[in-house]
């Protein structure tokens, strides 16, 4: 096989790997935005937060931490170094690495610099991940998860990641993913809030509900007591 043939094979492999990695990455970014939008419905609205705290404060505190952790850990993974412990990470840096392997050195160099800027905006999230979430030897009591007052860090980080992904697609001539059109699930947090509002308006409280079985199905009714 000639040198040109070898290069053609290498480029083909790089193209296939990039296509797969890019597919995974944009879907991960989109999912992080979707989850964050759901989070904001409840925890970014004072009235909704008061409603869920009046309904089931312990449960919704657990949900708050779980959703925030999912989004912020994804942001940290996306902005990881190219290699950790000798293995490639499934990160934005890896996408740029594959672009360079495709022979697009100038584009990769520009994207590397843009990614440096993106990662700088994610620094608060990455620092907290490294300090509190990546080390099991820390006392959990001294490692509270990201407080709500820092939600702007997550908004900013996601915005910068989207900006980088848009730049990458533009430079490679790919179709942009319309991240700004990712809304809220019809069956997500908004639906839950509506149901809780209806229950609130009817005067029903969780403690007043009793469980019974009708035709083999579990139903909840307001206690007559």
mmCIF file of C-alpha atoms in Angstrom:
data_model
loop_
_atom_site.group_PDB
_atom_site.id
_atom_site.type_symbol
_atom_site.label_atom_id
_atom_site.label_comp_id
_atom_site.label_asym_id
_atom_site.label_seq_id
_atom_site.Cartn_x
_atom_site.Cartn_y
_atom_site.Cartn_z
ATOM 1 C CA UNK A 1 0.000 0.000 0.000
ATOM 2 C CA UNK A 2 1.396 3.399 -0.971
ATOM 3 C CA UNK A 3 1.832 6.360 1.372
ATOM 4 C CA UNK A 4 -1.152 8.093 -0.218
ATOM 5 C CA UNK A 5 -3.267 4.979 0.227
ATOM 6 C CA UNK A 6 -2.238 4.718 3.870
ATOM 7 C CA UNK A 7 -3.144 8.355 4.385
ATOM 8 C CA UNK A 8 -6.517 7.809 2.732
ATOM 9 C CA UNK A 9 -7.250 4.903 5.093
ATOM 10 C CA UNK A 10 -6.202 6.958 8.121
ATOM 11 C CA UNK A 11 -8.404 9.856 7.018
ATOM 12 C CA UNK A 12 -11.357 7.510 6.525
ATOM 13 C CA UNK A 13 -10.938 6.080 10.022
ATOM 14 C CA UNK A 14 -10.627 9.592 11.460
ATOM 15 C CA UNK A 15 -13.786 10.671 9.610
ATOM 16 C CA UNK A 16 -15.776 7.746 10.994
ATOM 17 C CA UNK A 17 -14.522 8.260 14.536
ATOM 18 C CA UNK A 18 -15.200 11.988 14.375
ATOM 19 C CA UNK A 19 -18.749 11.412 13.100
ATOM 20 C CA UNK A 20 -19.463 9.030 15.985
ATOM 21 C CA UNK A 21 -17.838 11.295 18.586
ATOM 22 C CA UNK A 22 -19.620 14.379 17.280
ATOM 23 C CA UNK A 23 -22.981 12.570 17.398
ATOM 24 C CA UNK A 24 -22.372 11.578 21.014
ATOM 25 C CA UNK A 25 -21.227 15.053 21.968
ATOM 26 C CA UNK A 26 -24.050 17.144 20.556
ATOM 27 C CA UNK A 27 -26.581 14.767 22.079
ATOM 28 C CA UNK A 28 -24.873 15.095 25.471
ATOM 29 C CA UNK A 29 -24.887 18.883 25.220
ATOM 30 C CA UNK A 30 -28.554 18.869 24.198
ATOM 31 C CA UNK A 31 -29.477 16.554 27.069
ATOM 32 C CA UNK A 32 -27.611 18.734 29.588
ATOM 33 C CA UNK A 33 -29.569 21.752 28.365
ATOM 34 C CA UNK A 34 -32.854 19.834 28.581
ATOM 35 C CA UNK A 35 -32.151 18.730 32.147
ATOM 36 C CA UNK A 36 -31.076 22.243 33.114
ATOM 37 C CA UNK A 37 -34.275 23.702 31.654
ATOM 38 C CA UNK A 38 -36.270 21.273 33.792
ATOM 39 C CA UNK A 39 -34.228 22.303 36.829
ATOM 40 C CA UNK A 40 -34.932 26.001 36.224
ATOM 41 C CA UNK A 41 -38.691 25.429 36.027
ATOM 42 C CA UNK A 42 -38.701 24.401 39.682
ATOM 43 C CA UNK A 43 -35.609 25.887 41.301
ATOM 44 C CA UNK A 44 -35.249 29.039 39.228
ATOM 45 C CA UNK A 45 -38.739 30.277 40.083
ATOM 46 C CA UNK A 46 -39.440 31.482 43.632
ATOM 47 C CA UNK A 47 -43.157 30.636 43.503
ATOM 48 C CA UNK A 48 -42.546 27.127 42.187
ATOM 49 C CA UNK A 49 -39.812 26.530 44.750
ATOM 50 C CA UNK A 50 -42.162 27.536 47.555
ATOM 51 C CA UNK A 51 -44.794 25.199 46.140
ATOM 52 C CA UNK A 52 -42.572 22.101 46.035
ATOM 53 C CA UNK A 53 -41.107 22.891 49.462
ATOM 54 C CA UNK A 54 -44.621 23.030 50.854
ATOM 55 C CA UNK A 55 -45.388 19.684 49.187
ATOM 56 C CA UNK A 56 -42.361 17.447 49.798
ATOM 57 C CA UNK A 57 -39.257 19.438 50.836
ATOM 58 C CA UNK A 58 -36.964 16.474 51.458
ATOM 59 C CA UNK A 59 -37.760 14.791 48.153
ATOM 60 C CA UNK A 60 -37.375 17.961 46.119
ATOM 61 C CA UNK A 61 -34.077 18.769 47.817
ATOM 62 C CA UNK A 62 -32.797 15.353 46.701
ATOM 63 C CA UNK A 63 -34.068 16.038 43.170
ATOM 64 C CA UNK A 64 -32.386 19.449 43.192
ATOM 65 C CA UNK A 65 -28.989 17.997 44.062
ATOM 66 C CA UNK A 66 -29.362 15.107 41.596
ATOM 67 C CA UNK A 67 -30.284 17.313 38.623
ATOM 68 C CA UNK A 68 -27.619 19.885 39.390
ATOM 69 C CA UNK A 69 -25.007 17.197 39.812
ATOM 70 C CA UNK A 70 -25.958 15.569 36.502
ATOM 71 C CA UNK A 71 -25.622 18.822 34.553
ATOM 72 C CA UNK A 72 -22.463 20.055 36.214
ATOM 73 C CA UNK A 73 -20.697 16.715 35.988
ATOM 74 C CA UNK A 74 -21.538 16.611 32.282
ATOM 75 C CA UNK A 75 -20.079 20.084 31.849
ATOM 76 C CA UNK A 76 -16.930 18.908 33.626
ATOM 77 C CA UNK A 77 -16.643 15.786 31.480
ATOM 78 C CA UNK A 78 -17.151 17.739 28.258
ATOM 79 C CA UNK A 79 -14.345 20.122 29.223
ATOM 80 C CA UNK A 80 -11.912 17.470 30.470
ATOM 81 C CA UNK A 81 -8.326 17.212 29.263
ATOM 82 C CA UNK A 82 -7.589 15.248 26.093
ATOM 83 C CA UNK A 83 -6.171 12.358 28.119
ATOM 84 C CA UNK A 84 -6.603 11.205 31.702
ATOM 85 C CA UNK A 85 -4.453 8.376 33.036
ATOM 86 C CA UNK A 86 -3.208 7.763 29.489
ATOM 87 C CA UNK A 87 -6.662 7.257 27.961
ATOM 88 C CA UNK A 88 -8.529 9.621 25.667
ATOM 89 C CA UNK A 89 -11.524 11.335 27.229
ATOM 90 C CA UNK A 90 -14.853 11.685 25.452
ATOM 91 C CA UNK A 91 -14.538 15.455 25.586
ATOM 92 C CA UNK A 92 -14.655 18.557 23.416
ATOM 93 C CA UNK A 93 -10.865 18.425 23.344
ATOM 94 C CA UNK A 94 -11.089 14.961 21.811
ATOM 95 C CA UNK A 95 -13.302 16.314 19.011
ATOM 96 C CA UNK A 96 -10.632 18.892 18.188
ATOM 97 C CA UNK A 97 -7.991 16.149 18.284
ATOM 98 C CA UNK A 98 -9.981 14.147 15.721
ATOM 99 C CA UNK A 99 -10.343 17.212 13.519
ATOM 100 C CA UNK A 100 -6.568 17.521 13.533
ATOM 101 C CA UNK A 101 -6.245 13.839 12.590
ATOM 102 C CA UNK A 102 -8.555 14.534 9.659
ATOM 103 C CA UNK A 103 -5.844 16.832 8.333
ATOM 104 C CA UNK A 104 -7.621 20.069 9.241
ATOM 105 C CA UNK A 105 -4.760 21.522 11.274
ATOM 106 C CA UNK A 106 -5.592 25.213 10.882
ATOM 107 C CA UNK A 107 -9.216 24.676 11.924
ATOM 108 C CA UNK A 108 -8.080 22.542 14.874
ATOM 109 C CA UNK A 109 -5.621 25.211 16.016
ATOM 110 C CA UNK A 110 -8.342 27.869 16.007
ATOM 111 C CA UNK A 111 -10.806 25.602 17.798
ATOM 112 C CA UNK A 112 -8.188 24.741 20.420
ATOM 113 C CA UNK A 113 -7.875 28.423 21.301
ATOM 114 C CA UNK A 114 -11.638 28.882 21.359
ATOM 115 C CA UNK A 115 -11.962 25.831 23.586
ATOM 116 C CA UNK A 116 -9.429 27.294 26.016
ATOM 117 C CA UNK A 117 -11.768 30.265 26.401
ATOM 118 C CA UNK A 118 -14.786 27.988 26.800
ATOM 119 C CA UNK A 119 -13.090 25.976 29.518
ATOM 120 C CA UNK A 120 -12.112 29.157 31.368
ATOM 121 C CA UNK A 121 -15.827 29.955 31.709
ATOM 122 C CA UNK A 122 -16.393 26.472 33.148
ATOM 123 C CA UNK A 123 -13.611 26.828 35.726
ATOM 124 C CA UNK A 124 -15.879 27.389 38.785
ATOM 125 C CA UNK A 125 -17.806 24.215 37.979
ATOM 126 C CA UNK A 126 -14.679 22.190 37.251
ATOM 127 C CA UNK A 127 -12.985 23.375 40.445
ATOM 128 C CA UNK A 128 -15.976 22.353 42.537
ATOM 129 C CA UNK A 129 -16.117 18.977 40.778
ATOM 130 C CA UNK A 130 -12.444 18.376 41.470
ATOM 131 C CA UNK A 131 -12.700 19.547 45.062
ATOM 132 C CA UNK A 132 -15.918 17.925 46.213
ATOM 133 C CA UNK A 133 -17.154 15.289 43.784
ATOM 134 C CA UNK A 134 -14.047 13.519 42.528
ATOM 135 C CA UNK A 135 -12.497 12.659 45.891
ATOM 136 C CA UNK A 136 -14.233 10.195 48.177
ATOM 137 C CA UNK A 137 -11.880 10.925 51.084
ATOM 138 C CA UNK A 138 -13.496 14.324 51.728
ATOM 139 C CA UNK A 139 -16.009 14.675 54.534
ATOM 140 C CA UNK A 140 -19.443 15.054 52.863
ATOM 141 C CA UNK A 141 -20.440 17.535 55.571
ATOM 142 C CA UNK A 142 -17.724 19.849 54.292
ATOM 143 C CA UNK A 143 -18.680 19.355 50.651
ATOM 144 C CA UNK A 144 -22.125 20.850 50.006
ATOM 145 C CA UNK A 145 -23.189 20.738 46.398
ATOM 146 C CA UNK A 146 -23.339 23.895 44.304
ATOM 147 C CA UNK A 147 -25.672 26.381 46.019
ATOM 148 C CA UNK A 148 -28.542 27.873 44.061
ATOM 149 C CA UNK A 149 -26.892 31.299 44.250
ATOM 150 C CA UNK A 150 -24.263 29.954 41.832
ATOM 151 C CA UNK A 151 -26.710 28.848 39.128
ATOM 152 C CA UNK A 152 -25.396 31.632 36.890
ATOM 153 C CA UNK A 153 -22.159 29.643 36.596
ATOM 154 C CA UNK A 154 -24.082 26.779 35.005
ATOM 155 C CA UNK A 155 -26.042 29.087 32.696
ATOM 156 C CA UNK A 156 -22.802 30.703 31.557
ATOM 157 C CA UNK A 157 -20.957 27.399 31.105
ATOM 158 C CA UNK A 158 -23.714 25.881 28.966
ATOM 159 C CA UNK A 159 -23.910 29.055 26.890
ATOM 160 C CA UNK A 160 -20.159 28.975 26.208
ATOM 161 C CA UNK A 161 -20.222 25.276 25.304
ATOM 162 C CA UNK A 162 -23.028 25.935 22.816
ATOM 163 C CA UNK A 163 -21.031 28.828 21.359
ATOM 164 C CA UNK A 164 -18.060 26.508 20.874
ATOM 165 C CA UNK A 165 -20.187 23.780 19.275
ATOM 166 C CA UNK A 166 -21.678 26.342 16.876
ATOM 167 C CA UNK A 167 -18.187 27.501 15.908
ATOM 168 C CA UNK A 168 -17.065 23.909 15.354
ATOM 169 C CA UNK A 169 -19.998 23.086 13.097
ATOM 170 C CA UNK A 170 -19.537 26.316 11.129
ATOM 171 C CA UNK A 171 -15.842 25.664 10.527
ATOM 172 C CA UNK A 172 -16.529 22.112 9.367
ATOM 173 C CA UNK A 173 -19.531 23.062 7.242
ATOM 174 C CA UNK A 174 -21.958 21.004 9.345
ATOM 175 C CA UNK A 175 -25.559 21.883 10.106
ATOM 176 C CA UNK A 176 -25.976 23.719 13.368
ATOM 177 C CA UNK A 177 -27.870 22.039 16.173
ATOM 178 C CA UNK A 178 -30.605 24.414 17.359
ATOM 179 C CA UNK A 179 -29.743 24.231 21.041
ATOM 180 C CA UNK A 180 -31.686 27.412 21.770
ATOM 181 C CA UNK A 181 -34.880 25.661 20.700
ATOM 182 C CA UNK A 182 -34.546 22.909 23.292
ATOM 183 C CA UNK A 183 -37.448 23.634 25.558
ATOM 184 C CA UNK A 184 -39.178 21.859 28.385
ATOM 185 C CA UNK A 185 -40.621 18.355 28.201
ATOM 186 C CA UNK A 186 -44.411 18.199 27.980
ATOM 187 C CA UNK A 187 -44.268 15.546 30.700
ATOM 188 C CA UNK A 188 -41.536 17.143 32.775
ATOM 189 C CA UNK A 189 -41.302 19.643 35.597
ATOM 190 C CA UNK A 190 -43.889 22.028 34.157
ATOM 191 C CA UNK A 191 -46.510 19.277 34.097
ATOM 192 C CA UNK A 192 -45.670 18.463 37.711
ATOM 193 C CA UNK A 193 -46.045 22.090 38.770
ATOM 194 C CA UNK A 194 -49.434 22.303 37.075
ATOM 195 C CA UNK A 195 -50.615 19.188 38.931
ATOM 196 C CA UNK A 196 -49.391 20.560 42.250
ATOM 197 C CA UNK A 197 -51.104 23.887 41.580
ATOM 198 C CA UNK A 198 -54.379 22.066 40.920
ATOM 199 C CA UNK A 199 -54.015 20.124 44.153
ATOM 200 C CA UNK A 200 -53.223 23.330 45.992
ATOM 201 C CA UNK A 201 -56.275 25.060 44.515
ATOM 202 C CA UNK A 202 -58.536 22.168 45.536
ATOM 203 C CA UNK A 203 -57.325 22.439 49.104
ATOM 204 C CA UNK A 204 -55.903 18.916 49.143
ATOM 205 C CA UNK A 205 -52.727 18.362 51.124
ATOM 206 C CA UNK A 206 -50.493 15.307 50.951
ATOM 207 C CA UNK A 207 -51.301 14.394 54.554
ATOM 208 C CA UNK A 208 -55.009 14.336 53.751
ATOM 209 C CA UNK A 209 -54.725 11.687 51.040
ATOM 210 C CA UNK A 210 -55.460 8.025 51.647
ATOM 211 C CA UNK A 211 -54.627 5.116 49.363
ATOM 212 C CA UNK A 212 -57.211 2.580 48.276
ATOM 213 C CA UNK A 213 -57.703 -0.015 45.557
ATOM 214 C CA UNK A 214 -60.467 0.147 42.961
ATOM 215 C CA UNK A 215 -60.785 -2.610 40.353
ATOM 216 C CA UNK A 216 -57.213 -3.666 40.972
ATOM 217 C CA UNK A 217 -55.845 -0.143 40.594
ATOM 218 C CA UNK A 218 -54.307 2.062 43.279
ATOM 219 C CA UNK A 219 -56.168 5.358 43.701
ATOM 220 C CA UNK A 220 -55.731 8.271 46.088
ATOM 221 C CA UNK A 221 -58.652 10.097 47.665
ATOM 222 C CA UNK A 222 -59.021 12.875 50.166
ATOM 223 C CA UNK A 223 -59.622 11.621 53.670
ATOM 224 C CA UNK A 224 -63.063 12.295 55.055
ATOM 225 C CA UNK A 225 -61.589 12.778 58.528
#
